[in-house]
mmCIF file of C-alpha atoms and ligand atoms in Angstrom:
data_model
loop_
_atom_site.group_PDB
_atom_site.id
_atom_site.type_symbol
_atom_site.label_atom_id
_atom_site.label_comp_id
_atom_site.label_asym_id
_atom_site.label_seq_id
_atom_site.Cartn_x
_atom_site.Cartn_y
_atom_site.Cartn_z
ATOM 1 C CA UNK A 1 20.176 39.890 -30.241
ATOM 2 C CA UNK A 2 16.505 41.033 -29.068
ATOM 3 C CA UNK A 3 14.172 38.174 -26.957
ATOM 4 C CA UNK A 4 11.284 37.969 -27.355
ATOM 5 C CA UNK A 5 8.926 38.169 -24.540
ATOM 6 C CA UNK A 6 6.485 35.670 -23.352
ATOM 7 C CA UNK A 7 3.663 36.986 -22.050
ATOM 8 C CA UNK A 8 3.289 36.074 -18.639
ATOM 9 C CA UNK A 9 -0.340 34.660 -18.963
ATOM 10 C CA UNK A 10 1.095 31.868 -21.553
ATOM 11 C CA UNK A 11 4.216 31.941 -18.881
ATOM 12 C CA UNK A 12 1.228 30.656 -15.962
ATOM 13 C CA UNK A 13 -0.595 28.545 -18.093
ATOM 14 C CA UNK A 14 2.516 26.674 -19.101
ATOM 15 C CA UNK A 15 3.374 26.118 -15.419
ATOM 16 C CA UNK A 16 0.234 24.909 -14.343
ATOM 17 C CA UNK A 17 0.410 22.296 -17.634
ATOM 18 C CA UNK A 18 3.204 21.317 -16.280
ATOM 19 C CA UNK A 19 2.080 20.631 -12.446
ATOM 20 C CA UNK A 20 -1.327 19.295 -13.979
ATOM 21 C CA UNK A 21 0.651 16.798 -15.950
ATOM 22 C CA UNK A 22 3.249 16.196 -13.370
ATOM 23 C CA UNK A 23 0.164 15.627 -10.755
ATOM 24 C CA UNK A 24 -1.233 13.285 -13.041
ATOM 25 C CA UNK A 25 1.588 11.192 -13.648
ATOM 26 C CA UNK A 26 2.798 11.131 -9.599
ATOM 27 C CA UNK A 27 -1.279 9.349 -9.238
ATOM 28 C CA UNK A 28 -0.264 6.579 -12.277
ATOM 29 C CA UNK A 29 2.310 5.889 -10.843
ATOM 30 C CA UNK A 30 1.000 5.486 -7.455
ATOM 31 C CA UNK A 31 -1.383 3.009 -8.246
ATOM 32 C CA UNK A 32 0.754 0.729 -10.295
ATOM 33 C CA UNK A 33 4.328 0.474 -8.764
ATOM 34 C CA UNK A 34 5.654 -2.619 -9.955
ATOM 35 C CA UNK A 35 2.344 -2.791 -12.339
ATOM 36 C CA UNK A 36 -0.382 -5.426 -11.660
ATOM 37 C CA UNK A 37 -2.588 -3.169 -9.478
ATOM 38 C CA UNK A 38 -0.173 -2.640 -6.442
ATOM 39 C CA UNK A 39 -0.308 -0.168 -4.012
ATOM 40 C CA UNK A 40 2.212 0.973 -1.518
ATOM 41 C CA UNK A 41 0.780 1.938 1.668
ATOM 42 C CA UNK A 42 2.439 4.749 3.232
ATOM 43 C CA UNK A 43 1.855 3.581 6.633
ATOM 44 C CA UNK A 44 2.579 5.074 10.309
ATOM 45 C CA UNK A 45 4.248 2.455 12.183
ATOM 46 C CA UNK A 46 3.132 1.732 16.000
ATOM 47 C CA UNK A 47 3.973 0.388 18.881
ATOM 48 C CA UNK A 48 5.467 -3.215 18.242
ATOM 49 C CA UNK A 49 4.116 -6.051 19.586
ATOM 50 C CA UNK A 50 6.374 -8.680 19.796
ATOM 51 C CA UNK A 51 4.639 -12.133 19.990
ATOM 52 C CA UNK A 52 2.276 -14.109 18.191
ATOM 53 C CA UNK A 53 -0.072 -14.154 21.009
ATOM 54 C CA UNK A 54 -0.256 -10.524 21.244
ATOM 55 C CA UNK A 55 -1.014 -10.387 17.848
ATOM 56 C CA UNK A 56 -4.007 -12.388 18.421
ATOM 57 C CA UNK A 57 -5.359 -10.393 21.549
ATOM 58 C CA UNK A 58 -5.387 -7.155 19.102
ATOM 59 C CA UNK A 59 -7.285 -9.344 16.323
ATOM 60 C CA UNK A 60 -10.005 -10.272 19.145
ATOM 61 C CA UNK A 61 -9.490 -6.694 20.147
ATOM 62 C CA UNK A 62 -11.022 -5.501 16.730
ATOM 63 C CA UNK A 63 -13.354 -8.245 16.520
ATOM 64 C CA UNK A 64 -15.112 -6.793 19.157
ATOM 65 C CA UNK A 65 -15.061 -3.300 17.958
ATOM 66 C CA UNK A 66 -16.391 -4.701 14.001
ATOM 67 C CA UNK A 67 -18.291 -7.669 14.357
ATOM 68 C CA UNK A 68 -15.603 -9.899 12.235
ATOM 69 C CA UNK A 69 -13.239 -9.712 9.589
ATOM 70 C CA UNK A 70 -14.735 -11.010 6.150
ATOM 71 C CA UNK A 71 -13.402 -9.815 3.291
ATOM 72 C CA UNK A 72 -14.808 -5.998 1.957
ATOM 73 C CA UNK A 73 -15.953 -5.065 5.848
ATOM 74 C CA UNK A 74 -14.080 -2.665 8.097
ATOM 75 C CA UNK A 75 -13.298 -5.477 10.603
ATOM 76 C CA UNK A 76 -10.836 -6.596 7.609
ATOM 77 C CA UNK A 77 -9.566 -3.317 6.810
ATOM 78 C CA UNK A 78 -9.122 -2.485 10.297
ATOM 79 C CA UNK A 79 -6.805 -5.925 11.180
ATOM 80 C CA UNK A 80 -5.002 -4.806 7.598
ATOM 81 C CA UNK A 81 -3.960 -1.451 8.945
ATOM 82 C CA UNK A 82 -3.117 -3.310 11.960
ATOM 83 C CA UNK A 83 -1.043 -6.126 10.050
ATOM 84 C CA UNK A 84 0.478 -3.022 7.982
ATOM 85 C CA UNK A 85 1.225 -0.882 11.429
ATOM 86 C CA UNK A 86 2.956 -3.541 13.130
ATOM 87 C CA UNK A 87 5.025 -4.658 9.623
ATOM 88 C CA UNK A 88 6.128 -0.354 9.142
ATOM 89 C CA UNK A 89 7.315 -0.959 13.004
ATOM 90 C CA UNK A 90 9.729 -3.755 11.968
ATOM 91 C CA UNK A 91 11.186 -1.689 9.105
ATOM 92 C CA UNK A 92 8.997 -3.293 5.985
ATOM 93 C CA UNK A 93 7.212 -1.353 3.237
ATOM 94 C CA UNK A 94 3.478 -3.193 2.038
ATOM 95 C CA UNK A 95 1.577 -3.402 -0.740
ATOM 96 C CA UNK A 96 -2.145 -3.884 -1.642
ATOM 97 C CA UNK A 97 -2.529 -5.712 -4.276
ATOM 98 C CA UNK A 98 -6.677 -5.137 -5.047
ATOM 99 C CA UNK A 99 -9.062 -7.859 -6.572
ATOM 100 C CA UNK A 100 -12.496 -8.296 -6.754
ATOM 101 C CA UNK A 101 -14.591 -11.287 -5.230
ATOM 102 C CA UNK A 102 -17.887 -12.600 -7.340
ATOM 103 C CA UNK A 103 -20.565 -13.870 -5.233
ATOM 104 C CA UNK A 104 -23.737 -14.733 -7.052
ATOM 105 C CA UNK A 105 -25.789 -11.576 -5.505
ATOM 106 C CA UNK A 106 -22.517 -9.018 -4.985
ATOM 107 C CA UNK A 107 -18.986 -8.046 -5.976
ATOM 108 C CA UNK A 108 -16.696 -7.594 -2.980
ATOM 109 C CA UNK A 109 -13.531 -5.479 -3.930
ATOM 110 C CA UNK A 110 -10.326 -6.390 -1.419
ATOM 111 C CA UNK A 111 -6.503 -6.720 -1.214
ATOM 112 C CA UNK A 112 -4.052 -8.895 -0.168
ATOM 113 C CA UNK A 113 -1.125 -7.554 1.815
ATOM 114 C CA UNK A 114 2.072 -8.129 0.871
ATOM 115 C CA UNK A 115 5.717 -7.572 2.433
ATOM 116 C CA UNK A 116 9.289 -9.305 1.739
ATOM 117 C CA UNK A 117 12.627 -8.748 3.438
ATOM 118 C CA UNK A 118 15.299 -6.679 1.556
ATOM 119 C CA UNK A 119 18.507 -7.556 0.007
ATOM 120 C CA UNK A 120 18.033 -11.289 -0.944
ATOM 121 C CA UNK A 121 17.702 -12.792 -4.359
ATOM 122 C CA UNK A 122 14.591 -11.167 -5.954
ATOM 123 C CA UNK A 123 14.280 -13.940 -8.203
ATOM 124 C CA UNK A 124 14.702 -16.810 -6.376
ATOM 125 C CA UNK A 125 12.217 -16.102 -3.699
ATOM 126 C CA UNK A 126 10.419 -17.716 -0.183
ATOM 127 C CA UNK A 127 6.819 -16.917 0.161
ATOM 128 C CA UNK A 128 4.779 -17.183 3.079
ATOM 129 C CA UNK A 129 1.205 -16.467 3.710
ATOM 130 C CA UNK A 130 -1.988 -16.432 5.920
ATOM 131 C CA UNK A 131 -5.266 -15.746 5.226
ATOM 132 C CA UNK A 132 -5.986 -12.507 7.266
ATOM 133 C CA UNK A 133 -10.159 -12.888 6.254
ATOM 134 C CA UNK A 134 -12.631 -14.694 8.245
ATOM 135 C CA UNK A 135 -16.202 -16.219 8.063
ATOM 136 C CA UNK A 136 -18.611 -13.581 8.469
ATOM 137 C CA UNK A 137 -20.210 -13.901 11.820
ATOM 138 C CA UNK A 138 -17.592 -15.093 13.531
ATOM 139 C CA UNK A 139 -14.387 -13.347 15.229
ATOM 140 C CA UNK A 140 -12.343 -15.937 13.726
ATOM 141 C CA UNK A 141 -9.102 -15.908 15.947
ATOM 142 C CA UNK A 142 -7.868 -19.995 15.526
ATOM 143 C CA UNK A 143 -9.258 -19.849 11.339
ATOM 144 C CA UNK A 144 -7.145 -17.813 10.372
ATOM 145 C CA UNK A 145 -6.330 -14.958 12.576
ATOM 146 C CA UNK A 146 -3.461 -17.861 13.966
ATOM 147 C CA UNK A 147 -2.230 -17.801 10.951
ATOM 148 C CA UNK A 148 -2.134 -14.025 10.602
ATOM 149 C CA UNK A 149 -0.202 -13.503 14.054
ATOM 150 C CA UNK A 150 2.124 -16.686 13.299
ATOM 151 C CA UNK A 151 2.952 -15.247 10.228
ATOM 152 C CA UNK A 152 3.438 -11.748 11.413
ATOM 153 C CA UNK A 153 5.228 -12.530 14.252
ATOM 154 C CA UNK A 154 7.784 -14.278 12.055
ATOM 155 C CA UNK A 155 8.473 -11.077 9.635
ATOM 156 C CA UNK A 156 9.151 -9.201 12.998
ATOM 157 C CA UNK A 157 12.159 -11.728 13.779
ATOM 158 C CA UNK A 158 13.459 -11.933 10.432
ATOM 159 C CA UNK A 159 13.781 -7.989 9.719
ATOM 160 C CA UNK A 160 15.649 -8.426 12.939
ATOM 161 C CA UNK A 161 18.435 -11.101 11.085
ATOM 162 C CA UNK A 162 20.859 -10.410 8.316
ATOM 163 C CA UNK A 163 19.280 -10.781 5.424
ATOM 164 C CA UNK A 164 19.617 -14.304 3.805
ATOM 165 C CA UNK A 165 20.445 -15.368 -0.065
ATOM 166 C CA UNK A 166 16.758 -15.932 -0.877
ATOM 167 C CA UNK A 167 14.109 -13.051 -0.697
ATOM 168 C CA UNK A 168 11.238 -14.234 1.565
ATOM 169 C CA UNK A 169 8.123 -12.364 0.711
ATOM 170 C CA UNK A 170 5.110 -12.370 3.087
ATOM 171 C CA UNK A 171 1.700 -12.554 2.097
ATOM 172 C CA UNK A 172 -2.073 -11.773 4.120
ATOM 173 C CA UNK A 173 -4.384 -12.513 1.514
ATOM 174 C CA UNK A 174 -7.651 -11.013 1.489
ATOM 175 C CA UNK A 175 -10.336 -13.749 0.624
ATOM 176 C CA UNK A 176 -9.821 -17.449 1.182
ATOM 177 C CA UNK A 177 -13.119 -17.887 2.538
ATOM 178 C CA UNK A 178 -14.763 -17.634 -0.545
ATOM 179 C CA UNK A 179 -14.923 -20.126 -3.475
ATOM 180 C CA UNK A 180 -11.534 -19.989 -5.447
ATOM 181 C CA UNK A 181 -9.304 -18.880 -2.704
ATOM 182 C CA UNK A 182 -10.087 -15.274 -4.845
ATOM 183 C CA UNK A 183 -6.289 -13.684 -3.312
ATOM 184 C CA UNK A 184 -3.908 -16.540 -3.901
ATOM 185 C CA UNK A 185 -5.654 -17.540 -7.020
ATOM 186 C CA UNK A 186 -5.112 -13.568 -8.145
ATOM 187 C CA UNK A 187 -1.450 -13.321 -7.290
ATOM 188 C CA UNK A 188 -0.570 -16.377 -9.118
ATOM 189 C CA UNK A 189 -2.844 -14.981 -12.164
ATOM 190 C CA UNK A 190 -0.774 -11.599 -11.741
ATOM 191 C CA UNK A 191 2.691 -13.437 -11.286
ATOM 192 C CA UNK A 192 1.665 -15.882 -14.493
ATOM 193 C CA UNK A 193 0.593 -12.476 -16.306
ATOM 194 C CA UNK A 194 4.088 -11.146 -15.756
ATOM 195 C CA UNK A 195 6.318 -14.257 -16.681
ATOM 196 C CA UNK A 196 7.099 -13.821 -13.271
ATOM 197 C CA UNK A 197 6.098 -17.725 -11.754
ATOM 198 C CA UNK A 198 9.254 -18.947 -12.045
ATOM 199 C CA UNK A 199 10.881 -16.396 -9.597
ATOM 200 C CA UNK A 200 8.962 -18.113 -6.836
ATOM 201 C CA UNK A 201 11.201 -21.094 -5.328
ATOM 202 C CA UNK A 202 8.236 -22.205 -2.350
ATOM 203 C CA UNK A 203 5.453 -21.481 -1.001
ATOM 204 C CA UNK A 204 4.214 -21.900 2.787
ATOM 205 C CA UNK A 205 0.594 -21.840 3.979
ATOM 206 C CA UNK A 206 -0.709 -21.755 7.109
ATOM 207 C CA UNK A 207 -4.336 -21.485 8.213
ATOM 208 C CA UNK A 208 -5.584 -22.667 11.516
ATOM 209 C CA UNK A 209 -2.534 -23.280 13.445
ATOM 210 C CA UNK A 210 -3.751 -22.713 17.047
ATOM 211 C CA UNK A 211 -6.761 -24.833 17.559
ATOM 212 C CA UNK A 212 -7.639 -25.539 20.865
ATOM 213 C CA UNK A 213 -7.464 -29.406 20.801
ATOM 214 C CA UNK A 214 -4.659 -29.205 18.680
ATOM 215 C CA UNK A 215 -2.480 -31.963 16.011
ATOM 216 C CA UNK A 216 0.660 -30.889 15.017
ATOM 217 C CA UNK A 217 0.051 -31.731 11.113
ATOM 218 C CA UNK A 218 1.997 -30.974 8.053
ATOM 219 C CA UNK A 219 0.614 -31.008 4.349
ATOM 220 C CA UNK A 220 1.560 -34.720 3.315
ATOM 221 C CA UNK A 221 4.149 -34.456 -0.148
ATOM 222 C CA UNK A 222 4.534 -38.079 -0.045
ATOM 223 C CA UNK A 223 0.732 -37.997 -1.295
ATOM 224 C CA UNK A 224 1.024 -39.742 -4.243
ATOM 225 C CA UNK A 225 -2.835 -40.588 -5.054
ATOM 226 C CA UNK A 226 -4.355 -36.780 -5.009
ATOM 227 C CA UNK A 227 -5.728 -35.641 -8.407
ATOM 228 C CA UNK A 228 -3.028 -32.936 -8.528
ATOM 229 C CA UNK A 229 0.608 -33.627 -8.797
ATOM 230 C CA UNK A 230 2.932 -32.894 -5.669
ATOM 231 C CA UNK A 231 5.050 -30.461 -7.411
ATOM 232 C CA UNK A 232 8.751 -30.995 -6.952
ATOM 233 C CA UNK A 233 10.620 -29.618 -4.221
ATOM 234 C CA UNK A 234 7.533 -30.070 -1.537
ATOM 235 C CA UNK A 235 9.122 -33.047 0.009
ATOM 236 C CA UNK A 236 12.081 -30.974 0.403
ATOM 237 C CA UNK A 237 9.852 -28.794 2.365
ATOM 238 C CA UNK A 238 8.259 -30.634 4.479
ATOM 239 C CA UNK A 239 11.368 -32.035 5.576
ATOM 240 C CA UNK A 240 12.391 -28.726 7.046
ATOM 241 C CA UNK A 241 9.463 -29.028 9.354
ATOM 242 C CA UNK A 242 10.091 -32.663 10.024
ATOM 243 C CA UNK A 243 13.155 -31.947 10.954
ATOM 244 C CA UNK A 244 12.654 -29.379 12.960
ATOM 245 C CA UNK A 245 9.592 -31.155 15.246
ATOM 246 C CA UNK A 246 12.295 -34.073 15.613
ATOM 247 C CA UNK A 247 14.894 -31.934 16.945
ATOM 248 C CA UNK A 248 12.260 -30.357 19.587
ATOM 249 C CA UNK A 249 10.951 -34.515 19.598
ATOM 250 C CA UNK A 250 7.989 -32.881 19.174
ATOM 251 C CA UNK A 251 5.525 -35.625 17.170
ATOM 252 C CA UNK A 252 4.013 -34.629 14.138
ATOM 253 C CA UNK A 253 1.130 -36.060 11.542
ATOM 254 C CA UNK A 254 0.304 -35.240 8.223
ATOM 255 C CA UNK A 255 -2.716 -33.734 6.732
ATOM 256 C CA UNK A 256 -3.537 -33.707 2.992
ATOM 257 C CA UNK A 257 -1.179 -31.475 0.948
ATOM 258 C CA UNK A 258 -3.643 -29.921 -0.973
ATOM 259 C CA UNK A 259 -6.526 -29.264 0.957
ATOM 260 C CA UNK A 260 -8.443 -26.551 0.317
ATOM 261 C CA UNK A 261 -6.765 -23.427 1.113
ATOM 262 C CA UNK A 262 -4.345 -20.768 -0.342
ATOM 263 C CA UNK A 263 -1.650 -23.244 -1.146
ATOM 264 C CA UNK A 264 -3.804 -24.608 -4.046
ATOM 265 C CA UNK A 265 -3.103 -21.901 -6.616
ATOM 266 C CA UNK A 266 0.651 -22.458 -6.677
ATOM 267 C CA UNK A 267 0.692 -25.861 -6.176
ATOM 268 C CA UNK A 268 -1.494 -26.291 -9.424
ATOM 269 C CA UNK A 269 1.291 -23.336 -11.034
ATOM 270 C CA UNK A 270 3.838 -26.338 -10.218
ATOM 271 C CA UNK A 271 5.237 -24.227 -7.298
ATOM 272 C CA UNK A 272 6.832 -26.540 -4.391
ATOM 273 C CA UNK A 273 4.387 -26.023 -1.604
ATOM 274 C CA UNK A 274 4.252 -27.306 2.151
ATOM 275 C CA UNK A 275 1.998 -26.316 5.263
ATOM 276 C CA UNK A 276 1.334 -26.200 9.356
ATOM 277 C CA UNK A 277 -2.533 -27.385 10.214
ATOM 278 C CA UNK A 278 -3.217 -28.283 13.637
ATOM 279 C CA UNK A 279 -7.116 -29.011 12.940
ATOM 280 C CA UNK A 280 -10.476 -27.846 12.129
ATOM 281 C CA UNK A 281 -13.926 -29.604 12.853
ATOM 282 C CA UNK A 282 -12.762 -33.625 12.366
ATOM 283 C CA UNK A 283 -12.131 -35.627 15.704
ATOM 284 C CA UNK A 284 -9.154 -36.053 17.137
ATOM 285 C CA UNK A 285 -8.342 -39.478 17.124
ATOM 286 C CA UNK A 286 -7.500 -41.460 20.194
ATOM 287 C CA UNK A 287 -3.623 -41.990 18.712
ATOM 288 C CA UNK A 288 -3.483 -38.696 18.408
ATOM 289 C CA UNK A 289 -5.041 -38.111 22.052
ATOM 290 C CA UNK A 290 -1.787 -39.878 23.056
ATOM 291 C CA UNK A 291 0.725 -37.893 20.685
ATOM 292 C CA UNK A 292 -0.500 -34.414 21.505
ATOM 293 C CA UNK A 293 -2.899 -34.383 24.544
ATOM 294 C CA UNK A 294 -5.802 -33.424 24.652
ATOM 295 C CA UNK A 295 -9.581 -34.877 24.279
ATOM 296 C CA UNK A 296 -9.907 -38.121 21.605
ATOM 297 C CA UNK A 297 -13.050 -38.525 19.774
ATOM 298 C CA UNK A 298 -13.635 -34.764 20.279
ATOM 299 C CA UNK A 299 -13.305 -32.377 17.540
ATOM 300 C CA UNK A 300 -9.977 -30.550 17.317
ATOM 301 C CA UNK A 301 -11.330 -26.977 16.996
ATOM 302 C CA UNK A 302 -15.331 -27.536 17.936
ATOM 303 C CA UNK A 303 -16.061 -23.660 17.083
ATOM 304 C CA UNK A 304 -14.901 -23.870 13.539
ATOM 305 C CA UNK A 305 -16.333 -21.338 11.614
ATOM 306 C CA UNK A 306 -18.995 -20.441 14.428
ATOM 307 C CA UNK A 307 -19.192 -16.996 16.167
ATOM 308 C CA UNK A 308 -17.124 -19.230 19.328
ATOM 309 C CA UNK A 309 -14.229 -19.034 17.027
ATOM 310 C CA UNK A 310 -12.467 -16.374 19.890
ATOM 311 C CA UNK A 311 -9.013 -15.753 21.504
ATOM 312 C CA UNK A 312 -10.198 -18.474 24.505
ATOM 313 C CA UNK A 313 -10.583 -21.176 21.461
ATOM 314 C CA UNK A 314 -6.901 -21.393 20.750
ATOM 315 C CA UNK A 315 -4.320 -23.219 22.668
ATOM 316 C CA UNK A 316 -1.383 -20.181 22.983
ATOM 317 C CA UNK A 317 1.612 -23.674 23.620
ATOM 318 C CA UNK A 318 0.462 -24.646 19.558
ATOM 319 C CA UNK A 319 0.624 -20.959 18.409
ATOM 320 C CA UNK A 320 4.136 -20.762 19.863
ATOM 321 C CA UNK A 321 5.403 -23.785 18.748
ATOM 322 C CA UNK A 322 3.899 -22.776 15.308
ATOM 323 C CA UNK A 323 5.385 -19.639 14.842
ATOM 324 C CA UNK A 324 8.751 -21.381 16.027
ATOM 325 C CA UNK A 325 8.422 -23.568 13.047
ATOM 326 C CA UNK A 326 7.735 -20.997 10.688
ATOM 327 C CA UNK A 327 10.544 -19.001 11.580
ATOM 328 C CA UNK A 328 12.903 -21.762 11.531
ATOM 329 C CA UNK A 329 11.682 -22.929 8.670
ATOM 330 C CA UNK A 330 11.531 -19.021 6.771
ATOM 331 C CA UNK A 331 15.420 -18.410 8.182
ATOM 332 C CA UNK A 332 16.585 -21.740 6.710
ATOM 333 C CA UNK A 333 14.683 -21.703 3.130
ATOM 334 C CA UNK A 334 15.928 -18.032 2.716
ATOM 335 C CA UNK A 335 19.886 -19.406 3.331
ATOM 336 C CA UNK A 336 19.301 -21.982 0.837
ATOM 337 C CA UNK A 337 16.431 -23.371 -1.429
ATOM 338 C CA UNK A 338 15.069 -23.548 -5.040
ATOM 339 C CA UNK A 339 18.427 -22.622 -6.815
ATOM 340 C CA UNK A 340 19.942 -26.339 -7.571
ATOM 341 C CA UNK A 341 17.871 -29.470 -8.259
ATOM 342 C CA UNK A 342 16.026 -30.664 -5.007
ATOM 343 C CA UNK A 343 16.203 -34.685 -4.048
ATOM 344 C CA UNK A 344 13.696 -36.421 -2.850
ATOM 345 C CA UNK A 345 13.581 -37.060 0.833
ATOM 346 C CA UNK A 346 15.056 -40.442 2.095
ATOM 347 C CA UNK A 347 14.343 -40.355 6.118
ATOM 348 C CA UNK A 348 11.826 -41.568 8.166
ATOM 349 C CA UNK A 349 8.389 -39.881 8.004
ATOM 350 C CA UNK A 350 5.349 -40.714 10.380
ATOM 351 C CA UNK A 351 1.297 -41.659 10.064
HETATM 352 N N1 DTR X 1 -10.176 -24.490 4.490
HETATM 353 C C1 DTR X 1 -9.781 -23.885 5.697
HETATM 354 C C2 DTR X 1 -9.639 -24.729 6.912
HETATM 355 C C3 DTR X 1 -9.085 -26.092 6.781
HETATM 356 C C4 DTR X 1 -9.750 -27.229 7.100
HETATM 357 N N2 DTR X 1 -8.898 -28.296 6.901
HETATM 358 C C5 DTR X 1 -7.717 -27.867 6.468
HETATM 359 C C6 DTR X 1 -6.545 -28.566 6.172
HETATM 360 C C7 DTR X 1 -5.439 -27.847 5.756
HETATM 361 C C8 DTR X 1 -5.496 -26.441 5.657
HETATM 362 C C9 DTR X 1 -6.657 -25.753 5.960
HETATM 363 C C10 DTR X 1 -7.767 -26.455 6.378
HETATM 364 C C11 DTR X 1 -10.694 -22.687 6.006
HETATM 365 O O1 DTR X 1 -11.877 -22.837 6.363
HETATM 366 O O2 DTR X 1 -10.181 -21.583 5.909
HETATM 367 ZN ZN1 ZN X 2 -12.378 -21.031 7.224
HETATM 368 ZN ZN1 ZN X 3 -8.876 -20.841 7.036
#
C-alpha cells in the first residue's frame, strides 16, 4: 500500500496546535485546581522556625521592612510568602484562594491561605484559622499576627504526628479587618457554592491571643441570648479547651461566641464554632487582675489597633500557652469529632 505524505509544514503546524493547546490547558488548570479560584503555590521551603514566638519576631521583622500588613499591600504578601515558606518546610502544599474587598472609594484584590494535613477524612474535616491581615498603620503583632504564629506553629507540630481520622485544614485569611470579614465570608460562599458545607465538622478562630495584659477567654456556647443561634456541637468545643485549661488549672473566662471576627461566617452556615481571645481595648477587671495577673482597670491590650501594636505589646507566657491549646485541641478534634451526634456539655463552666 502507498502513504501518503504529509507535508512537513502541516506536520509543524500540527505540533505547535498541539503545544499551544496543551499550554493553554496546563494555565486552566493551574488556576482552578479543585475549582473555586484556588491556586497552588509552588513554594521554596526555608529554614523552619519552630515556635510561635519566632514566628512573631519575623512578622515584626517585615513590619519594619513594609510599613504593615493590610490586606492588598506587600507587607501582606510578604508575611504570606512567609506563612507559605515556613508551611512547604513542614511538608504542606497551600493554596490561594483570591477574592476581592469593596471599600466605598477602591477594590482590594487578596487571598486567603490555606493548608490541611494529609490522609484524614476529607469529608469530615477540622478547620482552623487566623487572620494573617492587619489595620493599616499599624505592625499589628498581638491583632492578629498572634494568631498567625499560634496557628502556624501548630501545623508545624501536627505534620510532625500521625495523621488523625479527621482532616484538619488550616486557614490565614486575607481580610478580616474590613466590613464582612471579606475571606471567611468568601470561603463559606465558595464551600456553600460547592455543596461542600457539610464536609466541615468545626471551626476554630483565633485573633488576638497574646495581648499584653492578657485573659485567658473562650467564645461562650452556653450563650443562649445572642441574635444568632449557637450552632450545635460548639459546646462540645469549648469543652476541649475547658478541659484542657483545667488540667494545666489554668483559669479561664468566656468572651462572647460570636463576636465579630472570622468565626461569624460559619457559625451563621450552622457550623459548630469555638475560639481563644485573651483581650483587646476593654479593661481588665479587678477579678480578673486576680485570675491572670496583671494590671485591673487597665485595658488588656492598650495599643489595639494603634501603630504600638508591636512584638514588645504581647505577653510571649499567653502566646505559649495559646498555641498549647490549639494544638491540643487540633490533635484531639482530628482523633474524633463531628461524625456521631454531639451532647451537650454537663460539667462545670466558669464566669
Ligand atoms: N474584631 C477583632 C478583635 C476582637 C475584639 N474583641 C474580640 C473578641 C473575640 C474575637 C476577636 C475580638 C479585630 O479587630 O480583628
Ligand atoms: Zn483588628
Ligand atoms: Zn483581629
Amino acid at each position: 500500500m502507498r502513504r501518503r505524505r504529509i507535508p512537513r509544514t502541516l506536520l509543524a503546524i500540527g505540533a505547535l496546535g498541539i503545544v499551544a493547546l496543551l499550554t493553554v490547558l496546563i494555565l486552566l488548570a493551574r488556576d482552578r485546581p479543585g475549582g473555586s479560584g484556588m491556586r497552588t503555590e509552588e513554594v521554596a521551603p526555608r529554614a523552619q522556625v519552630t515556635s510561635a514566638y519566632g514566628h512573631l519576631e519575623e512578622f515584626q521583622a517585615l513590619a519594619d521592612e513594609h510599613g504593615d500588613r493590610a490586606a492588598g499591600t506587600s507587607g501582606h504578601e510578604a508575611a504570606a510568602e512567609y506563612v507559605e515558606g515556613q508551611l512547604a518546610s513542614a511538608g504542606y502544599e497551600t493554596t490561594r484562594q483570591y477574592f476581592t474587598v469593596e471599600t466605598w472609594d477602591e477594590e482590594i484584590e487578596t487571598f486567603s491561605i490555606l493548608a490541611e494535613t494529609k490522609g484524614g477524612n476529607e469529608d469530615n474535616v477540622i478547620m482552623l484559622g487566623a487572620h494573617l491581615d492587619g489595620v493599616p498603620g499599624s505592625p499589628a503583632i498581638n491583632d492578629n499576627a498572634s494568631g498567625a504564629a499560634a496557628l502556624l506553629e501548630v501545623a508545624r507540630r501536627l505534620a510532625q504526628e500521625d495523621a488523625g481520622e479527621n482532616t484538619v485544614r488550616f486557614a490565614w485569611w486575607g481580610a478580616e479587618e474590613y466590613r464582612g470579614f471579606p475571606g471567611s465570608s468568601h470561603y463559606v460562599e465558595e464551600l456553600d457554592e460547592d455543596d461542600e458545607l457539610e464536609t466541615i465538622a468545626a471551626y476554630l478562630n483565633f485573633d488576638m491571643v497574646a495581648s499584653p495584659n492578657a485573659v485567658v477567654a473562650l467564645y461562650d456556647a452556653r450563650d443562649d441570648d445572642s441574635r444568632l443561634n449557637v450552632p450545635d456541637g460548639s459546646l462540645d468545643l469549648m469543652e476541649v479547651f475547658t478541659d484542657y485549661f483545667d488540667s494545666r488549672d489554668q483559669p479561664w473566662i468566656t468572651t462572647s461566641w460570636n463576636y465579630e471576627s472570622d468565626q461569624v461566617a460559619f457559625a451563621e452556615a450552622d457550623i459548630p464554632v469555638a475560639g481563644l481571645f485573651s483581650g483587646s481595648n476593654e479593661r481588665k477587671s479587678s477579678r480578673e487582675a486576680r485570675l491572670f495577673g496583671g494590671e485591673g482597670g487597665a485595658p488588656r491590650d492598650p495599643n489595639y489597633h494603634q501603630p504600638g501594636d508591636d512584638l514588645d505589646n504581647v505577653d510571649p507566657d499567653t502566646l505559649d500557652l495559646m498555641t498549647d491549646a490549639i494544638a491540643h485541641a487540633a490533635t484531639r478534634l482530628a482523633q474524633d469529632f463531628g461524625t456521631q451526634d454531639s451532647g451537650a456539655l454537663d460539667g462545670d463552666t466558669q464566669d
